[in-house]
Short mmCIF file of C-alpha atoms and ligand atoms in Angstrom, two decimals:
data_model
loop_
_atom_site.label_atom_id
_atom_site.label_comp_id
_atom_site.label_asym_id
_atom_site.label_seq_id
_atom_site.Cartn_x
_atom_site.Cartn_y
_atom_site.Cartn_z
CA MET A 29 0.00 0.00 0.00
CA LEU A 30 1.34 3.43 -0.95
CA SER A 31 2.04 5.98 1.78
CA THR A 32 -0.89 8.29 2.43
CA HIS A 33 1.28 11.21 3.56
CA THR A 34 3.45 12.87 0.95
CA GLN A 35 2.57 12.33 -2.69
CA ASN A 36 5.61 13.65 -4.50
CA ALA A 37 9.40 13.92 -4.36
CA ARG A 38 11.51 16.52 -6.12
CA PHE A 39 15.03 15.99 -7.37
CA LEU A 40 16.65 19.07 -5.91
CA GLN A 41 15.40 21.56 -3.31
CA LEU A 42 17.88 24.32 -2.65
CA ASP A 43 14.91 26.46 -1.65
CA ARG A 44 14.63 24.27 1.46
CA GLU A 45 18.35 24.71 2.20
CA PHE A 46 17.87 28.46 1.93
CA GLU A 47 14.78 28.51 4.16
CA GLU A 48 16.53 26.41 6.82
CA HIS A 49 19.34 28.97 7.20
CA ARG A 50 17.69 32.05 5.68
CA GLU A 51 19.12 34.63 8.08
CA ARG A 52 22.68 33.30 7.77
CA TYR A 53 22.57 33.32 3.98
CA LEU A 54 21.00 36.77 3.75
CA ASP A 55 23.47 38.26 6.22
CA ALA A 56 26.40 36.83 4.24
CA VAL A 57 25.07 38.19 0.93
CA SER A 58 24.28 41.55 2.44
CA ALA A 59 27.81 41.88 3.93
CA VAL A 60 29.44 41.14 0.56
CA ILE A 61 27.28 43.57 -1.37
CA SER A 62 27.83 46.30 1.24
CA SER A 63 31.61 45.72 1.05
CA GLY A 64 31.58 46.59 -2.67
CA GLN A 65 33.85 43.62 -3.50
CA VAL A 66 31.49 41.32 -5.39
CA VAL A 67 34.07 39.35 -7.41
CA GLY A 68 37.06 37.61 -5.75
CA GLY A 69 38.19 39.04 -2.39
CA ASP A 70 38.14 37.72 1.18
CA GLU A 71 35.14 35.40 0.88
CA VAL A 72 36.72 33.65 -2.11
CA ALA A 73 40.06 33.39 -0.28
CA ARG A 74 38.34 31.94 2.80
CA PHE A 75 36.49 29.44 0.64
CA GLU A 76 39.73 28.37 -1.04
CA VAL A 77 41.43 27.67 2.29
CA GLU A 78 38.55 25.44 3.41
CA ILE A 79 38.30 23.58 0.10
CA ALA A 80 42.05 22.92 -0.01
CA GLU A 81 41.95 21.57 3.51
CA ARG A 82 38.95 19.31 2.92
CA SER A 83 40.52 17.82 -0.20
CA GLY A 84 43.90 17.33 1.49
CA ARG A 85 45.66 19.75 -0.89
CA ALA A 86 48.00 22.67 -0.32
CA HIS A 87 46.24 25.04 -2.77
CA ALA A 88 42.76 25.71 -4.10
CA VAL A 89 42.01 28.14 -6.92
CA ALA A 90 38.31 28.94 -7.21
CA VAL A 91 36.82 29.61 -10.66
CA ALA A 92 33.38 30.24 -12.11
CA SER A 93 32.35 26.57 -12.67
CA GLY A 94 33.60 22.99 -12.70
CA THR A 95 33.82 23.11 -16.49
CA ASP A 96 35.99 26.22 -16.28
CA ALA A 97 38.13 24.45 -13.68
CA MET A 98 39.04 21.74 -16.23
CA GLN A 99 39.52 24.31 -18.99
CA VAL A 100 41.81 26.48 -16.87
CA LEU A 101 43.71 23.42 -15.61
CA LEU A 102 44.37 22.05 -19.11
CA ALA A 103 45.71 25.46 -20.13
CA ALA A 104 47.91 25.68 -17.03
CA LEU A 105 49.33 22.20 -17.69
CA GLY A 106 50.05 23.09 -21.31
CA ILE A 107 47.87 20.26 -22.61
CA ASP A 108 47.41 20.95 -26.30
CA ARG A 109 47.09 19.21 -29.66
CA ASP A 110 50.23 17.14 -29.05
CA TRP A 111 48.52 15.33 -26.18
CA LYS A 112 46.38 12.21 -25.99
CA VAL A 113 44.04 12.17 -23.01
CA LEU A 114 42.36 9.01 -21.70
CA VAL A 115 38.81 9.74 -20.48
CA PRO A 116 35.87 7.59 -19.35
CA ALA A 117 33.22 7.05 -22.04
CA TYR A 118 30.55 7.33 -19.34
CA SER A 119 30.48 10.54 -17.31
CA PHE A 120 29.05 14.02 -17.57
CA LEU A 121 29.93 15.63 -20.90
CA ALA A 122 32.18 18.24 -19.22
CA THR A 123 34.66 15.56 -18.14
CA ALA A 124 35.79 15.53 -21.77
CA SER A 125 34.49 18.60 -23.63
CA PRO A 126 37.28 20.92 -22.36
CA LEU A 127 39.73 18.63 -24.21
CA LEU A 128 38.26 19.81 -27.50
CA HIS A 129 38.92 23.44 -26.58
CA ALA A 130 42.49 22.50 -25.65
CA GLY A 131 42.87 20.72 -29.02
CA ALA A 132 43.93 17.47 -27.27
CA LYS A 133 42.90 14.06 -28.62
CA PRO A 134 40.38 12.31 -26.34
CA VAL A 135 40.84 8.54 -26.09
CA PHE A 136 37.67 7.06 -24.64
CA VAL A 137 37.82 4.13 -22.23
CA ASP A 138 35.01 1.86 -20.97
CA VAL A 139 34.03 1.94 -17.29
CA ASP A 140 34.08 -0.73 -14.57
CA GLU A 141 31.19 -1.90 -12.36
CA HIS A 142 31.59 1.21 -10.17
CA CYS A 143 31.24 3.50 -13.21
CA HIS A 144 34.95 4.41 -13.11
CA LEU A 145 37.44 4.41 -15.98
CA ASP A 146 38.41 0.74 -16.40
CA LEU A 147 42.21 0.45 -16.34
CA LEU A 148 41.89 -2.98 -18.00
CA ASP A 149 40.36 -1.29 -21.04
CA VAL A 150 43.18 1.21 -21.59
CA GLY A 151 45.31 -0.94 -23.87
CA GLU A 152 48.90 -0.19 -24.77
CA ILE A 153 48.96 3.60 -24.54
CA SER A 154 51.83 5.16 -22.59
CA GLY A 155 53.58 8.51 -22.26
CA GLU A 156 56.60 7.14 -24.10
CA ASP A 157 54.77 7.53 -27.43
CA GLY A 158 54.07 11.23 -26.88
CA PRO A 159 52.54 13.24 -24.02
CA CYS A 160 49.62 11.47 -22.44
CA ALA A 161 47.23 12.28 -19.61
CA MET A 162 44.33 10.48 -17.96
CA VAL A 163 41.21 12.08 -16.48
CA VAL A 164 39.43 9.93 -13.89
CA ALA A 165 36.07 10.79 -12.33
CA GLY A 166 34.58 9.34 -9.12
CA LEU A 167 31.17 9.13 -10.71
CA PHE A 168 28.07 9.52 -8.53
CA GLY A 169 30.35 10.19 -5.54
CA ASN A 170 31.78 6.66 -5.48
CA GLY A 171 35.40 6.56 -4.22
CA LEU A 172 38.09 5.56 -6.74
CA ASP A 173 40.76 2.89 -6.37
CA SER A 174 43.31 5.69 -6.17
CA ALA A 175 46.32 3.49 -5.32
CA ALA A 176 45.79 1.32 -8.44
CA ILE A 177 45.22 4.38 -10.66
CA GLU A 178 48.31 6.18 -9.37
CA SER A 179 50.65 3.25 -9.90
CA PHE A 180 49.14 2.54 -13.33
CA CYS A 181 49.83 6.12 -14.45
CA ALA A 182 53.29 6.29 -12.84
CA GLU A 183 54.39 3.06 -14.61
CA ARG A 184 53.29 4.41 -17.99
CA ASP A 185 54.37 8.02 -17.59
CA ILE A 186 50.78 9.22 -17.82
CA LEU A 187 49.86 12.55 -16.18
CA LEU A 188 46.94 11.96 -13.84
CA ILE A 189 44.09 14.48 -13.44
CA GLU A 190 41.01 13.99 -11.29
CA ASP A 191 37.62 15.30 -12.31
CA ALA A 192 36.31 15.55 -8.74
CA ALA A 193 33.15 17.43 -9.71
CA GLN A 194 31.05 14.74 -7.99
CA SER A 195 33.56 13.76 -5.30
CA PHE A 196 33.46 16.47 -2.63
CA GLY A 197 33.16 14.60 0.67
CA ALA A 198 33.91 11.16 -0.84
CA LEU A 199 36.93 9.06 0.12
CA HIS A 200 39.07 7.22 -2.43
CA THR A 201 41.29 4.34 -1.26
CA ASP A 202 43.93 6.63 0.17
CA HIS A 203 42.92 10.21 -0.62
CA PRO A 204 39.91 12.41 0.00
CA GLY A 205 37.82 13.27 -3.07
CA GLY A 206 39.88 15.97 -4.83
CA GLY A 207 43.20 14.57 -3.63
CA LEU A 208 44.25 12.49 -6.63
CA GLY A 209 46.85 13.22 -9.31
CA ILE A 210 48.62 16.45 -10.24
CA ALA A 211 45.39 18.40 -9.66
CA SER A 212 41.65 17.86 -9.26
CA THR A 213 38.77 19.91 -10.58
CA MET A 214 35.67 20.48 -8.47
CA SER A 215 32.14 21.66 -9.12
CA PHE A 216 29.83 23.42 -6.70
CA ALA A 217 26.90 23.51 -9.13
CA PRO A 218 23.43 23.37 -7.49
CA THR A 219 23.12 19.56 -7.73
CA LYS A 220 26.43 18.87 -6.02
CA THR A 221 27.04 17.82 -2.39
CA LEU A 222 28.35 21.33 -1.68
CA PRO A 223 25.90 23.34 -3.77
CA CYS A 224 26.24 26.95 -4.79
CA PHE A 225 23.18 29.11 -5.44
CA GLY A 226 24.53 29.49 -8.96
CA ASN A 227 27.75 28.04 -10.37
CA MET A 228 31.25 27.83 -8.96
CA GLY A 229 34.21 25.48 -9.31
CA ALA A 230 37.80 25.09 -8.15
CA VAL A 231 41.08 23.42 -8.99
CA VAL A 232 42.97 21.91 -6.05
CA THR A 233 46.63 20.90 -6.19
CA ASP A 234 49.81 20.51 -4.13
CA ASP A 235 51.92 22.11 -6.87
CA ALA A 236 52.63 25.75 -5.96
CA PRO A 237 53.85 26.93 -9.42
CA LEU A 238 50.82 25.27 -11.02
CA ALA A 239 48.55 27.08 -8.54
CA GLU A 240 50.18 30.39 -9.54
CA ARG A 241 49.57 29.67 -13.23
CA LEU A 242 45.95 28.75 -12.47
CA ARG A 243 45.47 32.06 -10.64
CA ALA A 244 46.81 33.96 -13.63
CA ILE A 245 44.82 32.01 -16.24
CA ARG A 246 41.51 32.43 -14.38
CA CYS A 247 42.04 36.20 -14.66
CA HIS A 248 43.13 37.05 -18.21
CA GLY A 249 46.56 35.40 -17.89
CA ARG A 250 47.93 38.15 -15.66
CA ALA A 251 49.26 37.95 -12.13
CA GLY A 252 47.31 41.07 -11.07
CA SER A 253 45.76 43.68 -13.35
CA ALA A 254 48.89 45.85 -13.47
CA ASN A 255 51.00 42.98 -14.83
CA PRO A 256 51.41 41.94 -18.47
CA ALA A 257 49.47 38.93 -19.81
CA LEU A 258 52.05 36.18 -20.28
CA ILE A 259 49.59 33.43 -21.18
CA ALA A 260 46.16 33.45 -22.87
CA GLY A 261 43.67 33.42 -20.01
CA TYR A 262 39.97 33.52 -19.27
CA ASN A 263 37.64 35.62 -17.16
CA SER A 264 36.71 32.99 -14.60
CA MET A 265 37.01 34.89 -11.33
CA PRO A 266 34.37 33.53 -8.94
CA SER A 267 31.56 35.60 -7.53
CA ALA A 268 32.12 36.80 -3.95
CA VAL A 269 28.37 36.48 -3.32
CA GLY A 270 28.53 32.81 -4.36
CA ALA A 271 31.62 32.21 -2.22
CA ALA A 272 30.02 33.87 0.83
CA MET A 273 26.96 31.61 0.50
CA LEU A 274 29.22 28.58 0.06
CA ASN A 275 31.11 29.54 3.22
CA VAL A 276 27.81 29.45 5.11
CA SER A 277 26.82 26.22 3.37
CA LEU A 278 30.12 24.57 4.37
CA GLU A 279 29.14 24.86 8.03
CA PHE A 280 26.21 22.52 7.39
CA HIS A 281 27.97 20.22 4.93
CA ASP A 282 28.72 17.39 7.40
CA GLN A 283 25.15 17.49 8.70
CA ARG A 284 23.79 17.27 5.13
CA GLN A 285 26.10 14.34 4.39
CA LEU A 286 24.69 12.43 7.38
CA ARG A 287 21.22 12.98 5.99
CA ARG A 288 22.29 11.75 2.52
CA GLN A 289 23.74 8.64 4.15
CA ALA A 290 20.54 8.00 6.15
CA ILE A 291 18.40 8.25 3.00
CA ALA A 292 20.79 5.99 1.05
CA ASP A 293 20.69 3.46 3.92
CA ARG A 294 16.91 3.45 3.79
CA TYR A 295 16.86 2.96 0.01
CA ASN A 296 19.50 0.22 0.29
CA ARG A 297 17.53 -1.64 2.96
CA ALA A 298 14.31 -1.38 0.98
CA PHE A 299 15.72 -2.28 -2.45
CA SER A 300 18.43 -4.85 -1.81
CA GLY A 301 17.25 -8.28 -2.85
CA VAL A 302 14.43 -6.89 -5.02
CA LEU A 303 14.43 -9.05 -8.13
CA GLY A 304 15.51 -7.21 -11.27
CA LEU A 305 16.62 -4.04 -9.48
CA ALA A 306 20.34 -3.43 -8.75
CA ILE A 307 21.26 -0.92 -6.05
CA PRO A 308 24.44 1.19 -6.40
CA SER A 309 27.61 -0.80 -5.95
CA VAL A 310 29.96 0.99 -3.56
CA ARG A 311 33.62 0.05 -4.03
CA SER A 312 35.02 -1.62 -0.94
CA GLY A 313 37.82 0.38 0.72
CA SER A 314 36.22 3.67 -0.32
CA THR A 315 33.40 5.89 0.89
CA THR A 316 30.74 7.35 -1.36
CA ASN A 317 29.31 10.80 -0.69
CA TRP A 318 25.95 9.68 -2.18
CA HIS A 319 26.04 12.49 -4.71
CA LYS A 320 23.60 10.39 -6.73
CA TYR A 321 21.62 7.24 -6.00
CA VAL A 322 21.55 5.32 -9.27
CA VAL A 323 19.69 2.02 -9.63
CA THR A 324 19.88 -0.20 -12.71
CA LEU A 325 17.09 -2.29 -14.20
CA ASP A 326 15.93 -3.59 -17.58
CA ARG A 327 12.62 -1.73 -17.44
CA ARG A 328 14.24 1.60 -16.61
CA ASP A 329 12.02 3.65 -18.91
CA ASP A 330 8.85 2.04 -17.51
CA LEU A 331 9.96 2.74 -13.92
CA GLN A 332 10.75 6.33 -14.81
CA ALA A 333 7.31 6.77 -16.42
CA PHE A 334 5.59 5.13 -13.42
CA LEU A 335 7.43 7.37 -10.95
CA GLY A 336 6.76 10.41 -13.11
CA LYS A 337 3.00 9.68 -12.96
CA SER A 338 3.42 9.37 -9.18
CA ARG A 339 5.00 12.86 -9.15
CA ILE A 340 8.46 11.58 -8.29
CA VAL A 341 11.16 13.31 -10.32
CA THR A 342 13.97 11.05 -11.54
CA GLN A 343 16.78 11.62 -14.02
CA ILE A 344 18.90 9.52 -16.35
CA HIS A 345 22.65 9.79 -15.87
CA TYR A 346 23.56 9.61 -18.65
CA PRO A 347 21.29 9.05 -21.65
CA ARG A 348 24.22 9.15 -24.11
CA LEU A 349 27.85 8.13 -23.77
CA ILE A 350 30.23 11.05 -24.17
CA PRO A 351 31.68 9.65 -27.43
CA GLU A 352 28.12 9.45 -28.82
CA GLU A 353 27.78 13.22 -28.58
CA PRO A 354 28.04 14.67 -32.09
CA ILE A 355 30.99 16.87 -31.06
CA PHE A 356 33.02 13.70 -30.52
CA ALA A 357 31.94 11.94 -33.73
CA SER A 358 35.48 11.83 -35.10
CA HIS A 359 36.77 10.14 -31.90
CA PHE A 360 34.05 7.44 -31.64
CA ASN A 361 35.43 4.35 -33.31
CA ARG A 362 34.75 1.44 -30.94
CA SER A 363 32.13 0.09 -28.54
CA PHE A 364 31.96 0.47 -24.76
CA PRO A 365 29.75 -2.43 -23.60
CA ARG A 366 29.58 -1.60 -19.90
CA ALA A 367 29.02 2.10 -20.44
CA GLU A 368 26.32 1.32 -23.02
CA ARG A 369 24.56 -1.01 -20.61
CA LEU A 370 24.65 1.61 -17.84
CA SER A 371 23.32 4.31 -20.05
CA ARG A 372 20.43 2.01 -21.11
CA MET A 373 19.57 0.75 -17.62
CA SER A 374 20.37 3.41 -15.03
CA LEU A 375 17.88 5.62 -13.26
CA THR A 376 18.74 8.22 -10.62
CA LEU A 377 16.24 8.42 -7.77
CA PRO A 378 15.78 11.61 -5.76
CA LEU A 379 18.36 11.75 -2.97
CA HIS A 380 19.08 15.12 -1.48
CA PRO A 381 19.41 16.13 2.16
CA HIS A 382 16.17 18.09 2.24
CA LEU A 383 13.85 15.20 1.44
CA THR A 384 11.55 14.47 4.36
CA ASP A 385 11.14 10.97 5.79
CA ASP A 386 7.66 10.89 4.29
CA GLU A 387 8.98 11.75 0.84
CA VAL A 388 11.67 9.08 1.07
CA GLY A 389 9.01 6.59 2.21
CA TYR A 390 6.84 7.53 -0.74
CA VAL A 391 9.72 6.91 -3.19
CA VAL A 392 10.38 3.52 -1.55
CA ASP A 393 6.70 2.54 -1.70
CA CYS A 394 6.35 3.54 -5.35
CA VAL A 395 9.53 1.75 -6.50
CA LEU A 396 8.51 -1.41 -4.62
CA ALA A 397 4.97 -1.23 -6.04
CA PHE A 398 6.39 -1.03 -9.57
CA CYS A 399 8.72 -4.00 -8.95
CA ALA A 400 5.91 -6.10 -7.42
CA ASP A 401 3.75 -5.32 -10.42
CA CYS A 402 6.55 -6.41 -12.78
CA ARG A 403 6.81 -9.75 -11.01
CA GLN A 404 3.08 -10.38 -11.48
CA GLN A 405 3.16 -9.67 -15.21
C1 PLP B 518 31.63 14.65 -13.64
C2 PLP B 518 31.44 16.13 -13.91
N1 PLP B 518 32.42 16.84 -14.50
C3 PLP B 518 32.31 18.15 -14.72
C4 PLP B 518 31.16 18.84 -14.38
C5 PLP B 518 31.07 20.29 -14.72
O1 PLP B 518 30.82 21.08 -13.61
P1 PLP B 518 30.00 22.46 -13.73
O2 PLP B 518 28.57 22.11 -13.96
O3 PLP B 518 30.22 23.14 -12.42
O4 PLP B 518 30.58 23.22 -14.87
C6 PLP B 518 30.10 18.16 -13.76
C7 PLP B 518 28.86 18.87 -13.40
O5 PLP B 518 27.78 18.36 -13.48
C8 PLP B 518 30.24 16.77 -13.52
O6 PLP B 518 29.26 16.07 -12.93
#
């Protein structure tokens, strides 16, 4: 029997986050606007210190979005048309699209059962045949096997970059999310575990000269407006209003993560063992941040339609592989069986820290009702 309380569940509710801490957020915004410094400044610097610390890095350079973070990083590393870059075939488009701007050649790789770039699928590529990098992404917040990835890249002279857009608060085998490789890019877009009321991103690294280059490239390639531009840069200075709100949000991050975990636990308890429905597989030795709760099933489209009629908003991550995007047509020359299966079968259920117990119960009831109905057919 379906719950008689709540009759819907939304995918994202930053309005609830705002209402919960309304005074704190408004005070922070008001102080920034009154200060007159609405881009960069103290709030951005404070945010960078906190982000560096939480990702176990010496430096953080905040930029306007996670996509910009990758773009700025590729420029700072000098990755250009001479480079090959290994990237997972299954991730958000922006894991790979900045490579096209850099002129680098993307080499797509299938993913493993945890939706991570599958090292066994890389083949013979190494840095000895020309400069080579690898971008790994801890998809859906699932921690990566960082020790295996690091030694794989070190043995082959491959420069390792982490797309940590979904990894804030996750733990890889032996690093926090954002702690892997030469540098990691982060996103604080509204759907992320540390959400901005707008867009913001960051690059985190232990490499001080790289951090200096990143700071210049995010601001027209100059180290300060009085200095000459020594490298082609961007205008990707982050908003001080956004940073001030993120600084408030950071205070409640751990609390929100506990709530994500509690909801995931409830889904896991309810759905494990349900015939035909696979719950997310969390890699042992790592900790997920439950950025997304993705189930897989054959009748994915039917479940999505059923939940939609029940006013439960779900999403598909991702309906197309990155190499299937028309912009990558010239780089799509093989199949990616695991990625294709995931893209056909995965459905992301609502999991955000502002869902009420009733709403979570309603999602559980509806998913179980659909699965029971399938068994009777
Ligand atoms: C894996 C991944 N990479 C990169 C990005 C890009 O981040 P942003 O949306 O902040 O530009 C995202 C955002 O959804 C992402 O999930």
